C-alpha cells in the first residue's frame, strides 16, 4: 500500500474511532423523556440472507414503537451485526423484547479508547475540542531538554507533516542513515565531554518524554502485550527539537542546561519541556529558573517537573513563578495483578510482567525479613543467603536503595519462584507497573501488613499471584501519587506550588531499547518526568489555538480550569486515599479542553516580576542576573509575593489583615458579567471588592481586591495551613474561573 494512502486510511479510522468513542461516552441520553441508546440484535430472516441497505433499514425501523420518529434510529448495522442502535425508554425496550425477531436489547455501554490512554483520559479526541481547534498542535515547536533521542522510532515519523515554520533556525546533528525530518526538526548535543557525538539517547529518558509531548499516532503499541493500543503524544502535529544535556557518564550538567535553553530560544521554540531539576534553590542560583526567565521574556512557555521527593512537604524543584511546575497523578488504567493467599484473601496490585504460563497453584509463602534483618526484608543482594526461599513466593519490602528488578533477581538467584513487593507507609496505596524479572506483584502498604500478619498466623502460609492484564476505569483516578513532590515552596512561600498535576504514573511511550523483544520499542514508566511533557504538549496545543496568548496567559488558562474531583466525582485523593491537600495538587488536575476556553486569564509580563523579586530580598545585582539588565530596587515599587498577578493565592498569615489585588483579562465573550464565589479557608475571613465584574470587550482588563482577615487562633485547631478558593462565575452560562487559595499559619 502506498504511504499516502495508508496515512489517509489511518487518519480516517482514527477519526472514526474517536467519533464512536465520543458518542459512546455521551451515552445518548435524554433526561427529559428518559430516552437512552440501546443496542438491538435481531434475527435475520432465513429466507432473505441478503437485503439491500435501504430495505434493511426500513425493516429495522418497523420494530420501533409506532409513536417514535426516524430520528430515534442512531445506526443501522449491515456487516458488523444484524441489528441497530436506537433511542428508547426502558419501557419501550422491554416491549421490544417481546417480539420474536428480537434477540436482545441492552443499554449502550461507555467504551474507552485503547491508546497510550492519557489523551483519551484527558478528554482529547480527534475532530473536537482542543485537538480540533489546535489541529493537534500544528505549527508549534516543542524543545525538549533531556538525555537525547532515538530518532528512528515511528513516534517521530513525519508523514503528512509540513516543514517547520520560517522562524525555525535550529540545527540537526544526526548524520548518515538518519537526519532530522519535519517532525524531529532539530537535535543538538550540548555535552562537550561527549566528543561531539550525535544526540542519540543512552540514558533511556528523552525518547519517552519527547514522545509523550508530541509523539505521532502509532498503532499496536504495547509492553509485554499490556496497554495495547495506539501510541500518541499530547500534540502529535507539533514539531520537536531535542537538546541533549544528560548522559550516563556525567549526568545532567548545569552548563549544558543553560546552553540548551539559550540555543533553544535562538532556534525559535515555542515551548520548553524540562523533566529535571536541582531541588529548591534561590532563583538566581538555579540554572533552570535563570534560563526560563529568558525564555518567557522571548514568549517561550516553560514546563518543568516538580520532582519525585514526595510525599513530604517542601520537597519541590523548579519553583519560580514563571515556570509551570507539574506534579504527578495516576490515570484510570492499571496493569493489574493480585496476591492471592491461602486463607482466600486477595490483595490488588500491579505488574507489567504478566506471564501466561504462571500456575495459579498455591505455593509456600515466606517473608524475607522474618529473620529480623532489615537488609533481608528489602531482599538486597547477598542478604537472602540465610533465608529459605527455594520454590516459594517471597515477600520483599520496597526500599533499601535497590530497584524492584534487582530485588527480583536476588529472589530468583536464591531459588524463589515469585515475589510480592510490599509498599512502605510513605507509598501508601500507590502501586506501579514494573517489568519484573520473575512473576511479581506490588501491593499497598496496608495489603503488605495484612500479608505479613497472615504469614505469622499459620505454620504453612501459601500464596500465588493472579495476573489480570490491562484494566481501565478506575474511578479514583486521578489521584496524587506518593512520590510527587509537595509544596509549600521554600524559595517563595507566597507562590502556590506545584501549579498543576498531570498524568505521571504507568505512562506508555516510545523507548530506545526493547524491554519485551518487540520493535518498535515502548516502555511503561512513572515519574513527574512523565507529567511534565504532558503539560508541555497541552501548552503547545493552547499556543497553536491561541498564538497571541503570553506564557502567563497559557499557564493561567491551565490552572483556572483544572479539575478538583476524580472520575467518581469525589475530591482528588492522595496515596493514603485521603483528600489530597493543595500543596499536593496545586490548582488541580489539568483539563485541556476547558483550558482552551478559560474566559478570563491572569496575565503577567516579564517586567512584572521585578517588584516581586525585589520584595523577596534579592539584591540589585542578583536580579540583574535574571532579567539581564541593570535593576535598582530602590526605584521600584516593591510588592509582597502574594501581590504578583498569579492565578492562585498563597498567604503566609500572621495576626494582621492582608490586602491584595488581581487583574483579569477577558479572553472570552466580549460582553460578560461575573460574580464572585468564595470557599473561605478555615479560621479566616475574606471579602472581595467588587463582588461583580462586567466586561464589554475582548482583552479588557478589570482589577479587584481581596481582603484576608485572620480569626482567633483557637479556630485553627492543630492545623498549620488551610485552603479555599476564589471563583468568578459567568452569569450567562455558569462558566467558572477558579483561583485556589492556600493559607500558611505563622
XYZ file of C-alpha atoms in Angstrom:
746
model
C 0.000 0.000 0.000
C 1.293 3.446 -0.816
C 2.301 5.536 2.200
C -0.033 8.407 1.402
C -2.970 6.048 1.077
C -2.023 4.363 4.337
C -1.868 7.696 6.165
C -5.266 8.762 4.821
C -6.871 5.477 5.808
C -5.213 5.591 9.233
C -6.456 9.128 9.803
C -9.952 8.102 8.749
C -10.008 5.065 11.026
C -8.668 7.012 13.986
C -11.211 9.740 13.396
C -13.977 7.151 13.245
C -12.797 5.504 16.447
C -12.654 8.846 18.241
C -16.098 9.717 16.935
C -17.576 6.440 18.129
C -15.817 6.763 21.462
C -17.232 10.263 21.890
C -20.712 9.052 21.030
C -20.395 6.218 23.493
C -19.147 8.487 26.220
C -22.007 10.911 25.768
C -24.364 7.940 26.393
C -27.020 9.452 24.096
C -29.444 10.000 26.918
C -32.308 12.475 27.046
C -33.185 13.100 30.699
C -36.369 14.872 29.700
C -38.130 11.780 28.335
C -35.869 9.014 29.729
C -34.504 8.066 26.330
C -31.166 6.316 26.074
C -29.398 4.400 23.360
C -29.969 0.653 23.144
C -28.121 -1.875 21.020
C -30.704 -4.184 19.468
C -29.854 -7.513 17.837
C -32.429 -9.141 15.554
C -32.800 -12.486 13.783
C -32.065 -12.097 10.112
C -34.834 -13.734 8.005
C -33.613 -17.104 6.779
C -35.474 -16.609 3.510
C -33.612 -13.337 2.900
C -29.896 -13.892 3.636
C -29.045 -10.677 1.789
C -31.057 -7.472 1.975
C -30.328 -4.151 0.349
C -29.322 -1.358 2.732
C -32.441 0.768 2.359
C -34.758 -2.204 2.707
C -32.812 -3.412 5.737
C -33.069 -0.006 7.356
C -36.825 0.076 6.766
C -37.156 -3.415 8.202
C -35.281 -2.413 11.320
C -37.452 0.659 11.622
C -40.580 -1.487 11.569
C -39.684 -2.797 15.031
C -39.745 0.656 16.595
C -42.676 1.978 18.582
C -45.278 3.439 16.260
C -45.229 6.800 18.042
C -41.480 7.220 17.568
C -39.881 9.093 14.707
C -36.958 8.173 12.491
C -34.652 10.449 14.471
C -34.678 7.787 17.177
C -32.652 5.437 14.954
C -28.949 6.010 15.692
C -27.264 3.408 13.456
C -28.396 0.638 11.125
C -25.827 -2.139 11.065
C -25.240 -4.269 7.989
C -21.910 -6.023 8.301
C -20.881 -5.934 11.937
C -24.217 -7.116 13.291
C -27.756 -7.904 12.414
C -29.409 -5.148 14.297
C -29.449 -1.481 15.069
C -28.863 1.185 17.703
C -31.882 3.175 18.752
C -33.042 5.608 21.418
C -35.685 4.005 23.616
C -37.229 4.313 27.036
C -36.778 1.292 29.345
C -40.467 0.508 28.859
C -40.129 0.553 25.075
C -37.076 -1.701 25.259
C -38.967 -4.163 27.419
C -41.836 -4.184 24.938
C -39.414 -4.683 22.049
C -38.032 -7.829 23.664
C -41.479 -9.414 23.440
C -41.155 -9.585 19.641
C -39.985 -12.975 18.345
C -37.435 -11.482 15.976
C -35.611 -9.580 18.732
C -32.634 -11.427 20.199
C -31.537 -8.792 22.699
C -31.844 -5.116 23.566
C -29.412 -3.704 26.092
C -28.372 -0.184 27.093
C -25.275 1.136 25.368
C -22.126 0.985 27.490
C -19.314 3.512 27.645
C -16.146 2.273 25.936
C -12.626 3.547 26.481
C -10.377 4.262 23.520
C -7.316 1.948 23.571
C -4.208 4.358 23.153
C -1.284 5.332 25.386
C -4.543 6.343 27.002
C -3.606 9.639 28.560
C -5.002 11.745 25.667
C -8.309 9.912 25.996
C -8.163 10.135 29.799
C -7.676 13.901 29.474
C -10.637 14.200 27.098
C -8.664 14.801 23.898
C -10.490 13.475 20.820
C -9.856 13.970 17.133
C -12.212 16.399 15.431
C -13.496 18.039 18.619
C -12.292 20.298 21.423
C -8.705 21.413 21.785
C -7.283 18.822 19.395
C -9.601 20.211 16.731
C -9.041 23.935 17.351
C -5.259 23.478 17.521
C -5.051 20.985 14.627
C -3.179 18.677 17.021
C -0.628 21.400 17.782
C 0.346 22.163 14.211
C 2.897 24.912 13.690
C 4.197 24.893 17.277
C 7.762 23.857 18.171
C 8.441 22.000 21.442
C 12.031 21.970 22.647
C 12.794 19.026 24.941
C 15.884 19.374 27.133
C 16.775 15.859 28.169
C 19.002 12.831 27.525
C 18.854 12.745 23.742
C 16.524 10.843 21.445
C 16.239 7.704 19.348
C 15.291 9.288 16.003
C 14.351 6.043 14.231
C 11.264 5.446 16.370
C 7.977 5.697 14.415
C 6.641 8.081 17.067
C 8.845 10.640 15.325
C 7.809 9.944 11.737
C 6.802 12.975 9.676
C 4.217 11.542 7.290
C 1.855 14.369 6.329
C 3.630 16.999 8.420
C 4.512 20.381 6.895
C 8.027 21.839 7.123
C 8.876 23.804 10.270
C 7.747 27.438 10.317
C 10.084 30.018 8.765
C 11.171 31.255 12.200
C 12.973 27.950 12.903
C 16.744 28.452 12.941
C 17.865 25.237 14.606
C 20.277 22.526 13.532
C 20.345 18.751 13.323
C 23.473 16.910 14.409
C 22.350 13.487 13.211
C 24.159 12.388 10.078
C 24.405 9.353 7.859
C 21.485 6.944 7.835
C 19.086 9.276 9.581
C 18.905 13.012 9.843
C 16.030 15.082 11.148
C 12.683 15.410 9.381
C 9.563 17.561 9.539
C 8.669 16.034 12.931
C 12.057 15.947 14.639
C 13.323 19.228 13.191
C 16.364 19.704 15.401
C 18.734 17.731 17.615
C 21.788 19.024 19.448
C 24.260 17.551 21.915
C 25.330 20.160 24.476
C 27.654 17.846 26.412
C 31.154 18.958 25.487
C 32.637 15.885 27.169
C 30.778 13.667 24.722
C 33.339 14.290 21.955
C 30.702 15.968 19.812
C 28.824 12.687 19.224
C 25.281 12.946 17.798
C 22.487 13.388 20.360
C 21.433 9.733 20.460
C 19.880 8.637 23.705
C 21.880 6.402 26.036
C 20.085 7.187 29.288
C 16.530 5.953 28.496
C 14.549 9.079 29.274
C 14.453 11.667 26.478
C 12.826 9.447 23.850
C 9.971 8.742 26.255
C 9.403 12.353 27.324
C 9.575 13.640 23.742
C 7.011 11.094 22.602
C 4.684 11.974 25.479
C 4.760 15.629 24.499
C 4.391 15.251 20.744
C 4.635 11.650 19.516
C 2.743 10.759 16.322
C -0.066 8.199 16.105
C 1.470 4.693 16.046
C -0.780 1.643 16.109
C -0.307 -1.609 18.046
C 1.801 -0.198 20.844
C 2.136 -2.296 23.987
C 4.627 -3.622 26.523
C 4.517 -7.358 27.211
C 1.123 -7.273 25.489
C -0.272 -4.827 28.054
C -1.838 -1.389 27.432
C -2.401 -2.417 23.814
C -3.469 0.439 21.554
C -2.344 3.453 19.562
C 0.576 5.398 20.992
C 0.221 9.177 20.648
C 1.519 12.260 22.423
C -0.382 15.326 23.562
C 0.443 17.446 20.482
C 1.059 14.944 17.666
C 1.322 17.595 14.935
C 3.779 19.809 16.821
C 7.423 19.895 15.753
C 10.099 18.561 18.111
C 13.640 19.660 18.867
C 15.839 17.667 21.234
C 18.667 19.239 23.240
C 20.817 16.591 24.910
C 22.163 17.724 28.277
C 22.463 14.429 30.167
C 24.201 11.090 29.771
C 25.120 8.134 31.940
C 28.680 9.368 32.476
C 28.342 12.956 33.684
C 24.651 13.219 34.480
C 22.892 16.493 33.587
C 25.331 19.371 33.737
C 24.303 22.890 34.669
C 26.338 24.403 31.866
C 24.748 22.167 29.281
C 21.265 23.007 30.547
C 21.873 26.735 30.309
C 23.414 26.320 26.862
C 20.471 24.277 25.678
C 17.949 26.860 26.850
C 19.990 29.630 25.303
C 20.207 27.898 21.932
C 16.568 26.824 22.010
C 15.422 30.424 22.397
C 17.523 31.427 19.390
C 16.280 28.449 17.439
C 12.678 29.638 17.769
C 10.971 27.084 20.023
C 7.549 27.958 21.457
C 7.563 25.577 24.430
C 10.421 24.226 26.540
C 9.996 20.967 28.440
C 12.465 20.054 31.196
C 11.958 16.889 33.214
C 14.891 17.575 35.509
C 15.827 19.833 38.410
C 18.169 20.636 41.274
C 15.918 20.833 44.300
C 14.921 24.071 45.986
C 17.385 26.878 45.268
C 17.354 30.667 45.219
C 16.207 31.615 41.745
C 19.485 33.352 40.945
C 21.372 30.097 41.650
C 19.010 27.848 39.706
C 20.050 27.420 36.046
C 16.564 26.387 35.035
C 14.986 29.428 36.703
C 17.524 31.664 35.001
C 17.076 30.101 31.604
C 13.310 30.031 31.976
C 13.166 33.751 32.716
C 14.987 34.453 29.464
C 12.566 32.128 27.741
C 9.431 33.892 28.935
C 10.986 37.222 28.010
C 11.022 35.844 24.479
C 7.492 34.469 24.644
C 8.523 30.851 25.252
C 6.417 28.768 27.648
C 8.400 26.641 30.134
C 7.094 23.460 31.760
C 9.129 21.608 34.410
C 8.733 18.571 36.628
C 8.054 19.155 40.323
C 10.486 16.345 41.385
C 9.979 12.869 42.836
C 10.707 13.556 46.503
C 7.172 13.299 47.909
C 5.126 12.792 49.917
C 6.963 15.056 52.369
C 6.196 18.774 52.329
C 8.507 21.392 50.786
C 10.304 18.935 48.512
C 9.849 20.805 45.221
C 12.186 21.707 42.394
C 11.543 24.351 39.740
C 9.573 26.739 41.963
C 9.919 30.001 40.026
C 6.560 31.609 39.227
C 7.496 31.997 35.541
C 7.703 28.177 35.297
C 4.743 25.790 35.178
C 5.610 23.328 37.970
C 3.973 19.960 37.335
C 3.187 17.243 39.878
C 2.218 13.674 39.023
C -1.105 11.877 39.161
C -2.498 8.469 38.294
C -4.570 7.573 35.264
C -7.573 5.248 35.219
C -5.610 2.373 33.641
C -3.907 -0.319 35.694
C -1.820 -3.306 34.652
C -3.479 -5.385 37.303
C -2.329 -8.357 39.350
C -3.279 -9.687 42.768
C -1.619 -11.526 45.620
C -3.889 -14.469 46.490
C -3.362 -16.026 49.928
C -4.079 -19.480 51.225
C -6.803 -18.133 53.510
C -8.752 -16.866 50.499
C -7.802 -13.214 50.883
C -6.846 -11.369 47.696
C -4.943 -8.080 47.551
C -4.919 -5.995 44.398
C -1.712 -4.603 42.958
C 0.116 -4.136 39.669
C 2.759 -5.761 37.488
C 3.886 -5.040 33.947
C 5.176 -8.600 33.510
C 2.100 -10.825 33.176
C 3.313 -14.383 32.419
C 0.569 -16.506 30.869
C 2.140 -19.765 31.997
C 2.339 -18.948 35.717
C 0.378 -21.562 37.630
C -2.461 -20.480 39.928
C -1.443 -23.251 42.325
C -0.768 -22.061 45.855
C 2.917 -22.123 46.772
C 4.729 -21.806 50.109
C 4.956 -18.159 51.199
C 7.794 -16.554 53.159
C 8.649 -13.030 54.342
C 12.298 -12.274 53.591
C 12.554 -10.137 56.727
C 11.290 -12.805 59.090
C 14.872 -13.210 60.400
C 14.768 -9.650 61.733
C 17.442 -8.396 59.325
C 16.382 -5.128 57.681
C 18.548 -5.795 54.620
C 16.934 -9.188 54.190
C 13.475 -7.605 54.342
C 14.483 -5.453 51.350
C 15.809 -8.537 49.506
C 19.142 -6.822 48.965
C 21.984 -8.603 47.172
C 23.742 -11.075 49.465
C 21.095 -10.976 52.204
C 18.881 -13.941 51.295
C 21.640 -16.492 51.867
C 20.217 -17.491 55.246
C 16.546 -17.320 54.223
C 14.832 -20.426 52.839
C 13.106 -19.111 49.706
C 13.589 -22.036 47.326
C 10.374 -22.846 45.487
C 8.491 -20.161 47.407
C 6.682 -16.894 46.909
C 8.828 -14.282 48.662
C 7.545 -11.089 50.282
C 10.083 -8.255 49.924
C 9.755 -4.730 51.275
C 10.216 -1.858 48.834
C 13.178 0.338 49.739
C 16.796 -0.087 50.650
C 18.118 1.765 47.617
C 17.655 -1.017 45.070
C 15.106 -1.328 42.272
C 12.337 -3.894 42.098
C 14.155 -5.640 39.247
C 17.300 -6.049 41.347
C 15.261 -7.464 44.230
C 13.576 -9.860 41.828
C 16.925 -11.091 40.535
C 18.092 -11.660 44.117
C 14.972 -13.723 44.817
C 15.381 -15.639 41.546
C 19.047 -16.404 42.209
C 18.152 -17.670 45.677
C 15.612 -20.103 44.237
C 12.397 -18.145 44.757
C 9.696 -18.537 42.100
C 7.639 -15.384 42.643
C 7.734 -12.129 44.598
C 5.270 -9.893 46.410
C 6.574 -6.346 46.854
C 5.122 -4.565 49.883
C 4.935 -0.765 49.952
C 6.371 1.245 52.820
C 3.973 3.544 54.624
C 5.169 6.537 52.611
C 3.973 4.963 49.348
C 0.612 4.032 50.824
C -1.769 2.794 48.133
C 0.403 3.969 45.201
C 1.446 0.973 43.103
C 3.343 0.785 39.818
C 3.508 -1.496 36.795
C 7.127 -2.667 36.596
C 8.809 -5.024 34.119
C 9.877 -7.602 36.697
C 12.363 -10.408 36.077
C 10.071 -13.036 37.646
C 6.344 -13.311 38.384
C 5.683 -10.498 40.849
C 3.111 -8.031 42.127
C 3.447 -4.753 44.004
C 0.821 -4.210 46.706
C -0.113 -1.361 49.022
C 1.266 -0.745 52.492
C -1.993 -1.921 54.088
C -2.015 -5.074 51.966
C 1.605 -5.750 52.870
C 0.793 -5.585 56.569
C -2.115 -7.984 56.090
C 0.043 -10.453 54.132
C 2.749 -10.425 56.814
C 0.094 -10.892 59.504
C -1.221 -13.921 57.628
C 2.303 -15.377 57.417
C 2.651 -15.038 61.189
C -0.763 -16.591 61.809
C -0.059 -20.048 60.376
C 2.745 -22.590 60.197
C 2.173 -23.223 56.478
C 1.373 -19.950 54.708
C 0.762 -20.184 50.978
C 0.122 -17.745 48.145
C 0.065 -17.288 44.404
C -0.241 -14.367 42.016
C -3.214 -13.778 39.754
C -2.447 -11.729 36.629
C -5.403 -9.754 35.291
C -3.983 -7.722 32.398
C -4.988 -4.192 31.423
C -7.912 -2.760 33.362
C -9.425 0.641 32.546
C -11.947 2.645 34.510
C -10.503 3.329 37.968
C -12.972 5.842 39.425
C -10.363 7.033 41.953
C -8.235 8.491 39.152
C -6.708 10.958 39.014
C -5.026 10.642 42.404
C -1.794 12.280 43.531
C 0.948 9.661 43.532
C 3.147 9.237 46.587
C 6.426 10.334 45.010
C 5.109 13.604 43.572
C 6.882 16.449 45.388
C 4.781 18.735 47.546
C 4.754 22.388 48.446
C 4.830 24.820 50.056
C 7.657 26.407 48.133
C 10.828 27.095 50.074
C 12.163 29.569 47.526
C 8.959 31.635 47.553
C 6.304 30.596 50.100
C 3.989 33.315 48.791
C 3.571 31.489 45.462
C 1.498 28.305 45.482
C 3.421 25.341 44.057
C 3.074 22.910 42.373
C 0.899 24.708 39.871
C -0.879 21.676 38.444
C -0.842 17.882 38.366
C -0.974 15.696 35.276
C -0.564 12.047 34.220
C 2.686 10.617 35.551
C 2.023 7.014 36.569
C 2.370 3.947 34.333
C 2.751 6.002 31.168
C 3.359 4.141 27.897
C 5.514 5.878 25.300
C 8.438 5.325 22.937
C 11.621 3.737 24.273
C 15.078 3.497 22.772
C 15.683 -0.206 23.545
C 13.117 -3.006 23.607
C 12.176 -4.377 27.008
C 9.997 -7.172 25.570
C 11.865 -8.117 22.359
C 9.437 -6.158 20.188
C 10.146 -3.415 17.670
C 9.256 -0.563 17.799
C 10.105 -0.376 21.479
C 7.870 1.058 24.184
C 8.038 1.130 27.928
C 5.746 1.999 30.804
C 7.368 4.239 33.408
C 6.342 6.654 36.148
C 7.556 9.983 37.490
C 6.990 13.719 37.368
C 9.313 13.389 34.362
C 6.251 11.957 32.631
C 3.718 14.517 33.877
C 5.863 17.447 32.723
C 5.807 16.613 28.973
C 2.061 16.023 29.153
C 1.651 19.637 30.221
C 4.256 20.767 27.688
C 2.130 19.180 24.994
C -1.045 20.776 26.343
C 0.707 24.164 26.339
C 1.689 23.580 22.698
C -1.944 22.870 21.816
C -3.036 26.081 23.514
C -0.275 28.060 21.793
C -1.429 26.709 18.436
C -5.071 27.529 19.160
C -4.266 30.952 20.686
C -0.989 32.208 19.183
C -1.439 35.645 20.775
C -1.523 34.304 24.353
C 1.512 35.000 26.525
C 3.204 32.221 28.544
C 1.478 33.556 31.679
C -1.918 33.549 29.960
C -1.429 29.919 28.915
C -0.462 28.998 32.473
C -3.484 30.835 33.844
C -5.807 29.047 31.419
C -4.420 25.677 32.538
C -4.674 26.466 36.245
C -8.061 28.206 36.489
C -9.829 25.419 34.588
C -8.246 22.465 36.418
C -10.353 19.630 37.805
C -10.578 19.216 41.563
C -12.533 15.940 41.567
C -11.770 12.439 40.284
C -13.732 10.347 37.769
C -16.049 9.276 40.570
C -16.947 12.894 41.288
C -15.187 12.917 44.667
C -12.257 15.124 45.774
C -8.908 14.088 44.335
C -7.166 11.710 46.754
C -3.538 11.133 47.712
C -1.563 7.929 48.329
C -3.383 7.448 51.652
C -6.774 7.523 49.909
C -7.470 10.744 51.798
C -8.388 14.037 50.117
C -5.177 15.482 48.671
C -4.312 18.897 50.024
C -3.488 21.991 47.991
C 0.283 21.506 48.349
C -0.073 18.174 46.538
C -2.494 19.217 43.796
C -1.812 22.906 43.252
C -4.746 24.203 41.215
C -5.839 20.631 40.428
C -5.666 18.192 37.542
C -5.230 19.510 34.014
C -8.323 19.651 31.793
C -7.067 20.540 28.281
C -10.437 21.197 26.665
C -11.535 23.548 29.433
C -8.182 25.325 29.273
C -8.964 26.142 25.653
C -11.800 28.382 26.840
C -10.825 29.889 30.205
C -12.978 33.014 29.864
C -10.582 35.152 31.930
C -6.826 34.970 32.483
C -4.345 36.411 34.965
C -1.624 37.770 32.699
C 1.917 38.716 33.719
C 4.590 40.473 31.678
C 8.247 39.756 32.338
C 8.881 43.172 33.952
C 6.096 42.468 36.466
C 8.411 40.010 38.184
C 10.955 42.713 39.099
C 8.945 44.260 42.008
C 8.241 40.696 43.181
C 11.936 39.777 43.115
C 12.813 42.975 44.960
C 10.193 42.042 47.550
C 11.856 38.653 48.036
C 15.001 40.492 49.137
C 17.243 39.779 46.190
C 19.992 42.332 45.644
C 20.032 44.506 42.548
C 22.917 42.566 41.023
C 21.177 39.259 41.626
C 18.021 40.393 39.897
C 20.213 41.622 37.064
C 21.316 38.017 36.548
C 17.727 37.038 35.852
C 16.449 39.998 33.859
C 19.783 40.647 32.070
C 19.776 44.365 32.660
C 20.513 46.760 35.485
C 17.852 46.954 38.184
C 17.560 49.264 41.187
C 15.028 48.065 43.715
C 15.197 51.467 45.410
C 13.421 52.888 42.384
C 10.839 50.114 42.169
C 7.531 49.875 43.985
C 8.266 46.645 45.821
C 5.420 44.138 46.239
C 4.955 41.119 48.530
C 4.922 37.713 46.866
C 1.154 37.289 47.043
C 0.639 40.549 45.143
C 2.064 39.082 41.946
C -0.784 38.704 39.428
C -0.673 34.925 39.776
C -3.612 32.556 39.139
C -3.504 31.409 42.773
C -3.064 32.892 46.249
C -0.542 31.677 48.816
C -0.862 33.657 52.029
C 1.508 33.470 54.965
C -0.881 34.639 57.665
C 0.148 36.282 60.894
C -2.090 38.444 63.078
C -2.676 41.284 60.603
C -5.248 41.622 57.836
C -3.706 41.422 54.374
C -4.864 43.096 51.154
C -4.024 42.079 47.598
C -5.232 42.871 44.113
C -5.529 40.852 40.934
C -6.170 41.926 37.349
C -8.202 39.771 34.995
C -8.087 39.925 31.195
C -11.160 38.944 29.224
C -10.395 36.306 26.572
C -13.962 35.031 26.383
C -17.144 36.629 25.038
C -16.857 40.381 24.605
C -19.812 41.119 26.870
C -19.848 39.157 30.080
C -20.656 39.606 33.750
C -19.095 37.514 36.510
C -19.990 37.195 40.179
C -17.594 36.061 42.865
C -17.946 32.779 44.741
C -15.770 32.113 47.801
C -14.753 28.970 49.620
C -13.223 30.656 52.664
C -10.262 28.862 54.280
C -10.519 27.617 57.857
C -10.125 30.253 60.567
C -10.144 33.068 58.027
C -12.423 35.827 56.858
C -12.440 37.111 53.276
C -14.011 39.879 51.260
C -13.734 40.734 47.562
C -14.345 44.156 46.048
C -16.117 44.425 43.698
C -18.075 41.194 44.032
C -19.356 41.536 40.467
C -17.319 42.467 37.390
C -18.506 43.281 33.893
C -16.646 43.213 30.581
C -17.737 44.895 27.357
C -14.923 43.885 25.031
C -12.287 41.211 24.444
C -8.885 41.827 26.117
C -10.455 44.331 28.524
C -8.825 44.296 31.962
C -10.583 44.577 35.310
C -8.906 44.769 38.719
C -10.366 43.514 42.001
C -9.086 43.479 45.574
C -9.147 40.724 48.175
C -9.026 41.134 51.938
C -7.770 38.220 54.078
C -8.806 38.566 57.721
C -7.329 36.277 60.408
C -9.694 34.949 63.054
C -8.816 33.838 66.557
C -6.068 31.221 66.660
C -8.241 28.787 68.610
C -10.339 28.296 65.461
C -7.338 26.793 63.691
C -7.121 23.785 65.994
C -3.999 21.802 65.136
C -3.963 22.924 61.519
C -0.788 24.555 60.241
C -2.401 25.600 56.974
C -5.804 25.934 55.354
C -7.129 26.078 51.822
C -10.010 27.531 49.861
C -10.788 29.147 46.535
C -11.994 32.322 44.853
C -14.051 31.755 41.704
C -15.558 34.106 39.172
C -18.760 32.625 37.737
C -20.117 33.942 34.450
C -23.773 34.841 34.888
C -24.840 33.777 31.384
C -23.684 30.147 31.491
C -22.068 29.489 34.924
C -18.598 29.232 33.357
C -16.149 29.198 36.272
C -12.697 30.752 36.611
C -11.301 29.175 39.787
C -8.346 30.518 41.776
C -7.017 28.258 44.561
C -6.007 29.737 47.924
C -3.522 28.377 50.444
C -3.008 29.948 53.856
C 0.033 29.068 55.958
C -0.448 29.970 59.621
C 2.568 31.563 61.287
